[in-house]
Tab-separated table of C-alpha atoms and ligand atoms in Angstrom:
chain	number	residue	atom	x	y	z
A	1	MET	CA	136.844	-0.939	215.088
A	2	PRO	CA	139.244	1.516	216.591
A	3	LYS	CA	137.826	2.737	220.053
A	4	ARG	CA	137.241	6.336	220.487
A	5	PRO	CA	139.187	7.834	223.036
A	6	THR	CA	136.965	8.643	225.888
A	7	THR	CA	137.264	11.343	228.374
A	8	VAL	CA	136.404	11.526	232.225
A	9	PHE	CA	136.069	14.438	234.453
A	10	VAL	CA	137.924	14.126	237.403
A	11	CYS	CA	138.106	16.288	240.699
A	12	GLN	CA	141.153	17.886	241.448
A	13	GLU	CA	140.641	17.780	244.750
A	14	CYS	CA	139.812	14.163	245.864
A	15	GLY	CA	139.750	12.159	242.851
A	16	SER	CA	136.526	11.465	242.053
A	17	GLN	CA	135.695	10.818	238.425
A	18	SER	CA	132.310	11.583	236.586
A	19	PRO	CA	131.329	11.142	232.862
A	20	LYS	CA	129.785	14.579	233.077
A	21	TRP	CA	131.008	17.795	234.027
A	22	LEU	CA	129.660	18.656	237.543
A	23	GLY	CA	129.917	22.174	239.349
A	24	ARG	CA	130.377	20.590	242.690
A	25	CYS	CA	132.076	17.342	243.687
A	26	GLY	CA	129.512	14.927	245.150
A	27	ASP	CA	132.074	13.037	247.178
A	28	CYS	CA	134.117	16.059	248.781
A	29	GLY	CA	132.032	18.912	248.108
A	30	ALA	CA	134.178	20.880	246.480
A	31	TRP	CA	133.242	23.751	243.897
A	32	ASN	CA	134.505	24.019	240.361
A	33	SER	CA	136.709	21.192	240.759
A	34	PHE	CA	136.383	19.017	237.879
A	35	VAL	CA	138.747	19.280	234.780
A	36	GLU	CA	138.363	16.850	231.701
A	37	GLU	CA	141.243	14.226	231.374
A	38	ARG	CA	141.364	11.227	229.130
A	39	ALA	CA	140.443	8.092	230.586
A	40	GLN	CA	143.348	5.604	231.657
A	41	PRO	CA	143.119	2.933	228.959
A	42	GLU	CA	141.406	-0.129	230.409
A	43	THR	CA	144.365	-2.375	231.407
A	44	THR	CA	143.751	-6.007	230.408
A	45	PRO	CA	145.083	-8.772	232.984
A	46	GLY	CA	148.015	-9.424	231.175
A	47	ALA	CA	148.830	-5.972	230.574
A	48	ALA	CA	148.797	-4.881	234.288
A	49	ALA	CA	152.455	-6.498	234.186
A	50	GLY	CA	153.995	-4.200	232.495
A	51	PRO	CA	155.522	-0.826	234.021
A	52	HIS	CA	152.882	-0.794	236.780
A	53	ARG	CA	154.672	-4.052	238.454
A	54	TYR	CA	157.891	-3.530	240.231
A	55	ALA	CA	159.321	-5.564	242.776
A	56	LEU	CA	159.113	-4.643	246.509
A	57	ALA	CA	161.140	-7.732	247.617
A	58	GLY	CA	163.372	-10.721	245.839
A	59	ALA	CA	160.165	-13.114	246.734
A	60	ALA	CA	157.490	-13.664	244.016
A	61	GLY	CA	154.668	-15.383	246.200
A	62	ALA	CA	153.601	-14.801	250.045
A	63	ARG	CA	155.861	-15.757	252.807
A	64	LEU	CA	155.813	-16.856	256.283
A	65	TYR	CA	156.196	-14.028	258.871
A	66	ALA	CA	158.538	-16.347	261.065
A	67	ASP	CA	160.845	-16.657	257.670
A	68	ILE	CA	161.431	-13.286	256.787
A	69	GLU	CA	164.432	-12.163	258.469
A	70	LEU	CA	164.700	-8.713	260.168
A	71	GLU	CA	166.526	-5.914	258.037
A	72	GLN	CA	167.850	-3.077	259.503
A	73	HIS	CA	167.126	-0.250	257.572
A	74	PRO	CA	170.664	1.840	257.136
A	75	ARG	CA	169.793	5.444	257.164
A	76	LEU	CA	171.699	8.026	254.758
A	77	SER	CA	172.320	11.153	256.317
A	78	THR	CA	171.891	14.102	254.470
A	79	GLY	CA	174.654	15.835	256.482
A	80	ILE	CA	172.062	18.176	257.701
A	81	ASP	CA	171.377	17.436	261.693
A	82	GLU	CA	167.736	18.764	261.636
A	83	PHE	CA	166.987	17.381	258.504
A	84	ASP	CA	167.800	13.503	259.561
A	85	ARG	CA	165.979	14.249	262.664
A	86	VAL	CA	162.544	14.723	260.932
A	87	LEU	CA	163.426	11.868	258.477
A	88	GLY	CA	163.487	9.934	261.684
A	89	GLY	CA	167.254	9.872	261.380
A	90	GLY	CA	168.242	9.841	258.114
A	91	VAL	CA	167.110	8.963	254.408
A	92	VAL	CA	165.809	5.249	254.078
A	93	PRO	CA	167.181	3.570	250.759
A	94	GLY	CA	164.409	3.156	248.554
A	95	SER	CA	162.220	5.577	250.100
A	96	LEU	CA	159.916	8.171	248.473
A	97	VAL	CA	159.683	11.464	250.506
A	98	LEU	CA	157.015	14.309	250.036
A	99	LEU	CA	158.443	17.983	250.992
A	100	GLY	CA	155.227	20.291	250.757
A	101	GLY	CA	155.586	24.023	251.947
A	102	GLU	CA	154.381	27.568	250.250
A	103	PRO	CA	156.245	29.370	247.659
A	104	GLY	CA	159.631	31.065	248.523
A	105	ILE	CA	159.446	29.201	251.994
A	106	GLY	CA	162.625	27.158	251.367
A	107	LYS	CA	162.235	23.920	249.579
A	108	SER	CA	164.600	23.761	246.915
A	109	THR	CA	167.099	25.386	249.128
A	110	LEU	CA	166.932	22.931	251.497
A	111	LEU	CA	167.153	19.733	249.196
A	112	LEU	CA	169.967	21.849	247.029
A	113	GLN	CA	171.973	21.716	250.493
A	114	ALA	CA	171.238	18.205	250.989
A	115	ALA	CA	171.489	16.902	247.478
A	116	ALA	CA	175.311	18.882	247.680
A	117	ASN	CA	175.930	17.037	250.712
A	118	MET	CA	174.907	13.570	249.732
A	119	ALA	CA	176.765	13.875	246.457
A	120	ARG	CA	179.719	13.767	248.424
A	121	THR	CA	178.848	11.095	250.746
A	122	ILE	CA	176.749	8.594	249.093
A	123	GLY	CA	177.348	9.162	245.322
A	124	PRO	CA	175.892	10.889	241.888
A	125	VAL	CA	172.588	12.986	242.823
A	126	LEU	CA	170.067	13.919	240.480
A	127	TYR	CA	168.335	17.185	240.537
A	128	SER	CA	165.388	17.665	238.153
A	129	SER	CA	163.862	21.087	238.049
A	130	GLY	CA	160.808	22.184	236.203
A	131	GLU	CA	160.820	25.387	237.895
A	132	GLU	CA	164.310	26.918	237.149
A	133	SER	CA	166.898	26.601	234.453
A	134	GLU	CA	170.079	24.985	235.342
A	135	HIS	CA	171.690	28.355	235.757
A	136	GLN	CA	169.226	29.575	238.186
A	137	ILE	CA	169.989	27.007	240.330
A	138	LYS	CA	173.729	26.947	239.871
A	139	SER	CA	173.393	30.438	240.871
A	140	ARG	CA	171.423	29.351	244.319
A	141	GLY	CA	174.361	26.663	244.194
A	142	GLU	CA	177.020	29.115	244.657
A	143	ARG	CA	175.540	30.699	247.840
A	144	LEU	CA	174.808	27.377	249.344
A	145	ALA	CA	178.735	26.443	248.501
A	146	VAL	CA	177.786	23.472	246.629
A	147	GLY	CA	181.429	22.911	245.541
A	148	LYS	CA	182.550	20.054	243.734
A	149	ALA	CA	180.373	17.392	244.081
A	150	PRO	CA	178.551	14.882	241.512
A	151	LEU	CA	175.473	16.539	241.391
A	152	TYR	CA	173.555	16.669	238.092
A	153	LEU	CA	170.994	19.144	237.264
A	154	LEU	CA	168.341	18.543	234.627
A	155	ALA	CA	165.774	21.219	233.857
A	156	GLU	CA	163.284	19.044	232.662
A	157	THR	CA	159.074	18.554	233.378
A	158	CYS	CA	158.818	15.206	230.553
A	159	LEU	CA	158.710	12.563	233.330
A	160	GLU	CA	159.660	10.069	230.478
A	161	ARG	CA	162.840	12.007	230.052
A	162	ILE	CA	163.616	12.338	233.789
A	163	LEU	CA	162.917	8.410	234.058
A	164	GLU	CA	165.672	8.290	231.163
A	165	GLU	CA	167.976	10.516	232.977
A	166	ILE	CA	167.790	8.268	236.089
A	167	ALA	CA	168.379	5.159	233.968
A	168	ARG	CA	171.434	6.810	232.664
A	169	VAL	CA	172.753	8.691	235.296
A	170	LYS	CA	172.394	6.099	237.867
A	171	PRO	CA	172.195	7.959	240.746
A	172	ALA	CA	172.450	7.433	244.422
A	173	LEU	CA	169.416	9.816	244.660
A	174	VAL	CA	166.930	11.818	242.917
A	175	ILE	CA	165.056	14.942	243.642
A	176	VAL	CA	162.094	16.277	241.740
A	177	ASP	CA	161.489	19.606	242.354
A	178	SER	CA	157.564	20.120	242.115
A	179	VAL	CA	155.783	16.958	241.084
A	180	GLN	CA	153.075	19.766	239.763
A	181	THR	CA	155.336	20.418	236.825
A	182	VAL	CA	156.077	16.894	235.567
A	183	PHE	CA	153.792	15.707	233.226
A	184	SER	CA	153.867	12.278	231.280
A	185	LEU	CA	153.187	12.013	227.821
A	186	LYS	CA	150.911	9.536	227.977
A	187	PHE	CA	148.161	11.881	229.503
A	188	GLN	CA	146.727	14.708	227.833
A	189	SER	CA	145.719	16.607	230.813
A	190	ALA	CA	147.573	19.592	231.940
A	191	PRO	CA	150.646	19.308	234.245
A	192	GLY	CA	149.361	19.541	237.966
A	193	SER	CA	146.448	17.906	237.253
A	194	ILE	CA	145.438	14.888	239.391
A	195	GLY	CA	146.307	12.441	236.652
A	196	GLN	CA	149.578	13.773	235.760
A	197	VAL	CA	150.586	14.360	239.438
A	198	ARG	CA	149.297	10.686	240.398
A	199	GLU	CA	151.374	9.351	237.377
A	200	ALA	CA	154.160	11.159	237.951
A	201	ALA	CA	154.274	10.148	241.615
A	202	THR	CA	153.602	6.472	241.033
A	203	GLN	CA	156.670	5.983	238.187
A	204	LEU	CA	158.876	7.707	240.583
A	205	LEU	CA	157.634	5.540	243.306
A	206	PHE	CA	158.348	1.967	241.075
A	207	THR	CA	161.840	3.608	240.390
A	208	ALA	CA	162.391	4.308	243.934
A	209	LYS	CA	161.776	1.084	245.265
A	210	GLY	CA	162.435	-1.012	242.142
A	211	GLN	CA	165.865	0.309	242.055
A	212	ASN	CA	166.334	1.160	245.803
A	213	ILE	CA	167.285	4.784	245.035
A	214	PRO	CA	165.355	7.611	247.486
A	215	THR	CA	163.412	10.037	245.930
A	216	PHE	CA	162.370	13.234	246.953
A	217	LEU	CA	159.376	15.193	245.688
A	218	VAL	CA	158.501	18.874	246.205
A	219	GLY	CA	155.102	19.627	246.439
A	220	HIS	CA	152.831	22.711	246.449
A	221	VAL	CA	150.401	23.779	248.927
A	222	THR	CA	147.144	25.510	248.291
A	223	LYS	CA	145.827	28.755	249.875
A	224	ASP	CA	144.325	26.959	252.892
A	225	GLY	CA	147.964	25.028	253.354
A	226	SER	CA	146.906	21.347	252.113
A	227	LEU	CA	148.768	20.161	249.627
A	228	ALA	CA	147.769	21.410	246.015
A	229	GLY	CA	146.203	18.542	243.535
A	230	PRO	CA	145.363	15.335	244.933
A	231	LYS	CA	145.312	13.954	248.646
A	232	ALA	CA	146.047	11.085	246.823
A	233	LEU	CA	149.843	12.043	246.551
A	234	GLU	CA	150.228	11.276	250.405
A	235	HIS	CA	149.053	8.061	250.383
A	236	VAL	CA	151.606	6.990	247.650
A	237	VAL	CA	154.633	8.218	249.607
A	238	ASP	CA	156.227	6.745	252.386
A	239	THR	CA	156.824	10.395	254.198
A	240	VAL	CA	155.375	13.604	253.979
A	241	LEU	CA	157.527	16.521	255.380
A	242	TYR	CA	155.601	20.296	255.922
A	243	PHE	CA	157.808	23.096	255.733
A	244	GLU	CA	156.126	26.091	257.734
A	245	GLY	CA	156.849	29.254	258.937
A	246	GLU	CA	156.174	32.878	258.286
A	247	ARG	CA	158.101	35.104	255.406
A	248	HIS	CA	158.628	37.520	257.981
A	249	HIS	CA	160.781	35.714	260.100
A	250	SER	CA	163.904	34.011	259.465
A	251	HIS	CA	162.993	30.769	261.520
A	252	ARG	CA	161.732	27.744	259.163
A	253	VAL	CA	160.193	24.847	260.939
A	254	VAL	CA	159.799	21.264	258.921
A	255	ARG	CA	157.171	19.213	260.452
A	256	ALA	CA	157.055	15.268	259.543
A	257	VAL	CA	153.027	14.678	259.115
A	258	LYS	CA	153.272	11.108	257.947
A	259	ASN	CA	156.429	9.065	258.155
A	260	ARG	CA	156.344	5.024	257.651
A	261	PHE	CA	159.869	4.821	259.118
A	262	GLY	CA	159.982	7.341	262.273
A	263	ALA	CA	158.037	9.115	264.363
A	264	VAL	CA	155.455	11.738	263.149
A	265	SER	CA	155.019	15.481	264.587
A	266	GLU	CA	158.830	15.125	264.365
A	267	LEU	CA	159.975	18.782	263.930
A	268	GLY	CA	163.446	20.378	262.557
A	269	VAL	CA	164.159	23.877	263.039
A	270	PHE	CA	165.970	26.186	260.726
A	271	GLU	CA	167.062	29.556	260.144
A	272	MET	CA	167.189	31.297	256.558
A	273	THR	CA	170.502	32.900	256.021
A	274	SER	CA	172.251	34.617	253.511
A	275	THR	CA	174.121	31.440	253.029
A	276	GLY	CA	170.972	29.139	252.967
A	277	LEU	CA	169.558	27.361	255.814
A	278	ARG	CA	171.039	26.727	258.788
A	279	PRO	CA	169.751	24.147	261.444
A	280	VAL	CA	168.967	25.361	264.944
A	281	PRO	CA	170.111	23.051	267.725
A	282	ASN	CA	168.456	24.863	270.270
A	283	PRO	CA	164.896	26.051	269.473
A	284	SER	CA	164.111	27.315	272.675
A	285	LYS	CA	166.648	29.943	273.114
A	286	MET	CA	165.894	31.134	269.731
A	287	PHE	CA	161.725	31.551	270.774
A	288	LEU	CA	162.650	32.940	274.002
A	289	ALA	CA	164.833	35.505	272.988
A	290	GLU	CA	163.069	38.214	272.200
A	291	ARG	CA	160.912	37.902	275.200
A	292	PRO	CA	159.965	41.185	277.156
A	293	SER	CA	160.748	41.697	280.583
A	294	ASN	CA	157.932	42.466	283.196
A	295	ALA	CA	155.091	42.811	280.583
A	296	PRO	CA	151.572	41.432	281.420
A	297	GLY	CA	150.170	39.125	279.150
A	298	SER	CA	153.074	37.076	278.300
A	299	ALA	CA	153.961	33.470	279.716
A	300	VAL	CA	156.069	30.220	278.656
A	301	LEU	CA	154.682	27.428	277.877
A	302	CYS	CA	156.464	24.153	277.157
A	303	SER	CA	155.086	21.968	274.149
A	304	VAL	CA	156.325	18.813	272.986
A	305	GLU	CA	156.927	18.472	269.374
A	306	GLY	CA	157.588	14.796	268.397
A	307	SER	CA	160.808	13.752	270.787
A	308	ARG	CA	161.794	17.389	271.530
A	309	PRO	CA	160.552	19.406	273.940
A	310	ILE	CA	160.470	23.407	273.343
A	311	LEU	CA	159.736	26.530	275.067
A	312	VAL	CA	157.677	29.154	273.494
A	313	GLU	CA	156.170	32.481	274.488
A	314	VAL	CA	152.704	33.113	274.188
A	315	GLN	CA	151.426	36.579	273.869
A	316	ALA	CA	148.080	37.744	275.080
A	317	LEU	CA	146.179	41.321	274.674
A	318	VAL	CA	142.732	41.650	276.187
A	319	SER	CA	141.046	45.222	275.562
A	320	SER	CA	137.923	46.424	275.891
A	321	SER	CA	136.231	46.403	272.350
A	322	THR	CA	135.364	49.810	270.375
A	323	TYR	CA	132.775	47.905	268.379
A	324	GLY	CA	129.939	45.873	269.159
A	325	THR	CA	131.310	42.520	268.566
A	326	ALA	CA	134.326	41.291	270.272
A	327	ARG	CA	137.196	40.087	268.394
A	328	ARG	CA	138.682	36.876	269.351
A	329	THR	CA	141.787	36.270	267.418
A	330	ALA	CA	144.516	33.506	267.801
A	331	ASN	CA	147.791	33.388	265.978
A	332	GLY	CA	149.939	30.199	266.565
A	333	ILE	CA	147.023	28.498	268.200
A	334	ASP	CA	143.279	26.540	267.542
A	335	GLN	CA	140.698	29.470	266.887
A	336	GLN	CA	138.177	27.084	268.551
A	337	ARG	CA	140.435	26.069	271.426
A	338	LEU	CA	140.833	29.837	272.282
A	339	SER	CA	137.016	30.177	272.217
A	340	LEU	CA	136.616	27.301	274.594
A	341	LEU	CA	139.855	28.134	276.629
A	342	LEU	CA	137.868	31.905	277.123
A	343	ALA	CA	134.534	30.249	278.220
A	344	VAL	CA	136.368	28.295	280.879
A	345	LEU	CA	137.643	31.195	282.051
A	346	GLU	CA	134.754	33.396	282.294
A	347	LYS	CA	132.768	30.467	283.940
A	348	ARG	CA	135.413	28.974	286.061
A	349	ALA	CA	137.715	31.601	287.092
A	350	GLY	CA	134.923	34.562	287.182
A	351	LEU	CA	136.773	36.894	284.522
A	352	ASN	CA	134.544	38.997	282.659
A	353	LEU	CA	135.597	38.940	278.775
A	354	ILE	CA	132.455	40.080	277.567
A	355	GLY	CA	132.912	43.112	275.471
A	356	ASP	CA	136.838	42.875	275.255
A	357	ASP	CA	138.863	42.039	272.253
A	358	VAL	CA	141.476	39.052	272.750
A	359	PHE	CA	144.209	38.461	270.788
A	360	VAL	CA	146.640	35.612	271.494
A	361	ASN	CA	149.973	35.099	269.525
A	362	ILE	CA	152.498	32.366	269.845
A	363	ALA	CA	156.005	34.414	269.614
A	364	GLY	CA	158.498	33.677	266.545
A	365	GLY	CA	155.463	32.679	264.462
A	366	MET	CA	155.467	29.167	265.896
A	367	THR	CA	152.378	26.967	265.776
A	368	VAL	CA	151.443	24.460	269.126
A	369	ASP	CA	148.571	22.386	268.859
A	370	GLU	CA	149.032	20.302	271.667
A	371	PRO	CA	146.374	20.598	274.890
A	372	ALA	CA	149.303	20.886	277.052
A	373	SER	CA	149.742	24.457	275.917
A	374	ASP	CA	146.212	25.461	277.522
A	375	LEU	CA	147.623	26.480	280.949
A	376	GLY	CA	149.720	29.092	279.463
A	377	VAL	CA	147.260	30.390	277.113
A	378	LEU	CA	144.882	30.889	279.888
A	379	ALA	CA	147.534	32.322	281.944
A	380	ALA	CA	148.843	34.767	279.520
A	381	ILE	CA	144.987	36.035	279.163
A	382	ALA	CA	144.375	36.466	282.870
A	383	SER	CA	147.798	38.228	283.095
A	384	SER	CA	146.705	40.786	280.670
A	385	VAL	CA	143.344	41.178	281.953
A	386	ARG	CA	144.366	41.555	285.489
A	387	ASN	CA	147.721	43.278	284.475
A	388	ARG	CA	149.808	41.605	286.515
A	389	VAL	CA	153.011	40.079	285.564
A	390	ILE	CA	154.049	36.509	285.078
A	391	PRO	CA	157.542	36.142	286.590
A	392	GLN	CA	160.200	35.509	284.388
A	393	THR	CA	161.262	32.287	285.606
A	394	THR	CA	157.903	30.677	285.317
A	395	ALA	CA	157.350	28.174	282.756
A	396	MET	CA	153.733	26.010	282.669
A	397	PHE	CA	151.957	23.304	281.000
A	398	GLY	CA	148.662	21.499	281.356
A	399	GLU	CA	145.775	20.562	279.690
A	400	VAL	CA	142.597	22.165	281.039
A	401	GLY	CA	139.345	20.837	280.960
A	402	LEU	CA	135.696	22.126	280.617
A	403	ALA	CA	135.225	21.960	284.486
A	404	GLY	CA	138.183	24.001	285.203
A	405	GLU	CA	140.315	21.236	286.171
A	406	VAL	CA	144.167	21.068	285.311
A	407	ARG	CA	144.693	17.553	283.621
A	408	GLY	CA	147.704	15.499	283.238
A	409	ILE	CA	149.338	15.603	280.150
A	410	THR	CA	152.136	13.046	278.636
A	411	GLN	CA	155.969	13.418	278.513
A	412	ALA	CA	156.033	15.989	281.452
A	413	ASN	CA	159.383	15.080	282.522
A	414	LEU	CA	160.677	15.829	279.135
A	415	ARG	CA	159.312	19.359	279.632
A	416	VAL	CA	160.491	20.107	283.386
A	417	ARG	CA	164.022	19.181	282.040
A	418	GLU	CA	164.013	21.464	278.824
A	419	ALA	CA	162.495	24.374	281.601
A	420	ALA	CA	165.486	23.377	284.211
A	421	GLN	CA	167.878	23.644	281.582
A	422	MET	CA	166.717	26.927	280.058
A	423	GLY	CA	167.119	28.513	283.850
A	424	PHE	CA	163.699	28.310	284.667
A	425	ARG	CA	163.092	28.387	288.368
A	426	ARG	CA	159.554	27.545	288.776
A	427	CYS	CA	157.097	25.148	286.532
A	428	ILE	CA	153.507	25.296	286.935
A	429	MET	CA	152.061	21.649	285.765
A	430	PRO	CA	149.234	19.273	286.635
A	431	GLY	CA	149.112	17.938	289.865
A	432	ALA	CA	149.008	14.118	288.488
A	433	ASN	CA	152.193	14.761	286.846
A	434	ILE	CA	153.893	15.849	289.552
A	435	ASP	CA	156.399	12.284	290.428
A	436	PRO	CA	159.024	12.343	293.239
A	437	ALA	CA	161.287	10.564	290.332
A	438	ASP	CA	161.035	13.889	288.391
A	439	ARG	CA	162.906	15.912	291.082
A	440	GLY	CA	166.610	14.613	289.565
A	441	VAL	CA	166.080	16.292	285.980
A	442	ALA	CA	164.201	19.682	287.810
A	443	GLY	CA	167.621	20.512	289.413
A	444	GLU	CA	167.156	23.867	290.616
A	445	CYS	CA	163.681	24.104	289.496
A	446	GLU	CA	160.657	24.242	291.944
A	447	LEU	CA	157.688	21.715	290.556
A	448	LEU	CA	154.522	23.218	291.709
A	449	GLY	CA	151.223	20.769	291.304
A	450	VAL	CA	147.918	22.496	290.226
A	451	ARG	CA	144.317	20.906	290.314
A	452	THR	CA	142.387	23.913	289.149
A	453	ILE	CA	142.716	26.567	286.849
A	454	GLY	CA	142.180	28.731	290.107
A	455	GLU	CA	145.230	27.503	291.678
A	456	ALA	CA	147.479	27.629	288.020
A	457	LEU	CA	146.308	31.393	287.952
A	458	ASP	CA	147.077	32.169	291.338
A	459	ALA	CA	150.296	30.880	291.513
A	460	ALA	CA	151.483	32.009	288.314
A	461	LEU	CA	150.075	35.752	288.789
A	462	SER	CA	151.950	35.879	292.240
A	463	PRO	CA	155.126	37.470	292.673
B	1	TYD	P1	163.477	28.462	247.493
B	1	TYD	O1	163.999	27.613	248.391
B	1	TYD	O2	163.504	28.866	246.420
B	1	TYD	O3	161.945	28.310	247.859
B	1	TYD	P2	160.886	27.391	247.007
B	1	TYD	O4	161.428	26.320	246.385
B	1	TYD	O5	160.118	26.510	248.599
B	1	TYD	O6	159.773	27.895	246.538
B	1	TYD	O7	163.691	30.097	248.519
B	1	TYD	C1	163.710	31.197	248.505
B	1	TYD	C2	163.623	32.018	249.692
B	1	TYD	O8	164.666	31.744	250.338
B	1	TYD	C3	163.808	33.276	248.629
B	1	TYD	O9	163.112	34.346	249.015
B	1	TYD	C4	165.414	33.981	249.188
B	1	TYD	C5	165.538	32.874	250.508
B	1	TYD	N1	167.015	32.200	250.368
B	1	TYD	C6	167.867	32.862	251.268
B	1	TYD	O10	167.140	34.076	251.964
B	1	TYD	N2	169.459	32.595	251.320
B	1	TYD	C7	169.792	31.691	250.707
B	1	TYD	O11	170.934	31.222	250.698
B	1	TYD	C8	169.070	31.329	249.694
B	1	TYD	C9	169.529	30.204	248.474
B	1	TYD	C10	167.501	31.790	249.479
B	2	MG	MG1	161.426	25.850	244.645
């Protein structure tokens, strides 16, 4: 007797399954996230060896660690320096890279630019889009000066068709623009559902690893900024990159949050121009370009993103609250961290902020989440409260503890060097990080070690 097709309900947030519909997922707590999907056919042990098997290496069995020869991954350059940097030095053959970001931020633009460059250098590239027609992609390509390159465009959403085209074109690089639009004929659920996305990613992974074709997937993000659909996707791929930035600013940041072949939190900075994304080799200069002179509430902090130090301006505005409850608004730094820093300021530096609205903003739409940025944020707030200007040529960094102490942080000499190169004359930093060996990198820049926030504020607010 033929078996009746069974259906399961799958949480679109975490992938947990249930035979019945549930209003709230018992595993991840998401509301209204269950969607009916057809159950995956039971795989018998023999059948599992079908398409779901790929050879990562020639060896069939386990091998002794000592017998495995070390292979250097030759990196393929995308022709865009900043993009190579986030990837850890270029694209690794056979790797699967997920690029996430909000709509309209520039994912398709960046990948089309990389595709055109790589088609010229490494061979044919297949750009498969489920969102735009070939004509739309071509009209964008004209702005990006794609020119003559073996770049194949495919407007297709069916996974099986995409795999067929990969087999036919034999590309050196595959780009699938939005994994959420791809669907497999094997599943009946809608494109973008967890089953479909997982199947698409897994099949493309087999192709990438099995045939050694590096593959880029574009992923949509939800309102709260996480990748739409399954978290499972992040586990499947080798590298996860996020596109950040604000629509109202021209600069964009690509950040690595997972990378099996390089450092995480590495970051590439771009500027969106009328002819596509342009790498920004000196981000500090860009972030400090519009810094006001002699304005209270502005401080420069030095943050390290991956292997790169970046100077950014933090602005604070403290004004007496017109309503009963004071507002605390943080833009570019963590709201919780701001609350903590305000409590430390009140308790340890004697500033009275009850009944004041506090607004903190990292200029240029940048985000910093390093504890080393604490000191800059504190100084900007104190500068606004006391209405005293922090000298234009002072930069600072350091973590602040609950007792009001300034704690040492990592990579101090990188930060000092960047500040010195950008023409800063004074660097307020944790006393614990003062190292006579850094004198060389500091050059003209005076290094001022502080141990408490009292000392730091005295130093920052004195002319
Ligand atoms: P796009 O790459 O389509 O975004 P995504 O794929 O992430 O949804 O980028 C679209 C935006 O970029 C759009 O608002 C127009 C802008 N843009 C430029 O400013 N200059 C350009 O050369 C291109 C191609 C796009
Ligand atoms: Mg797009």
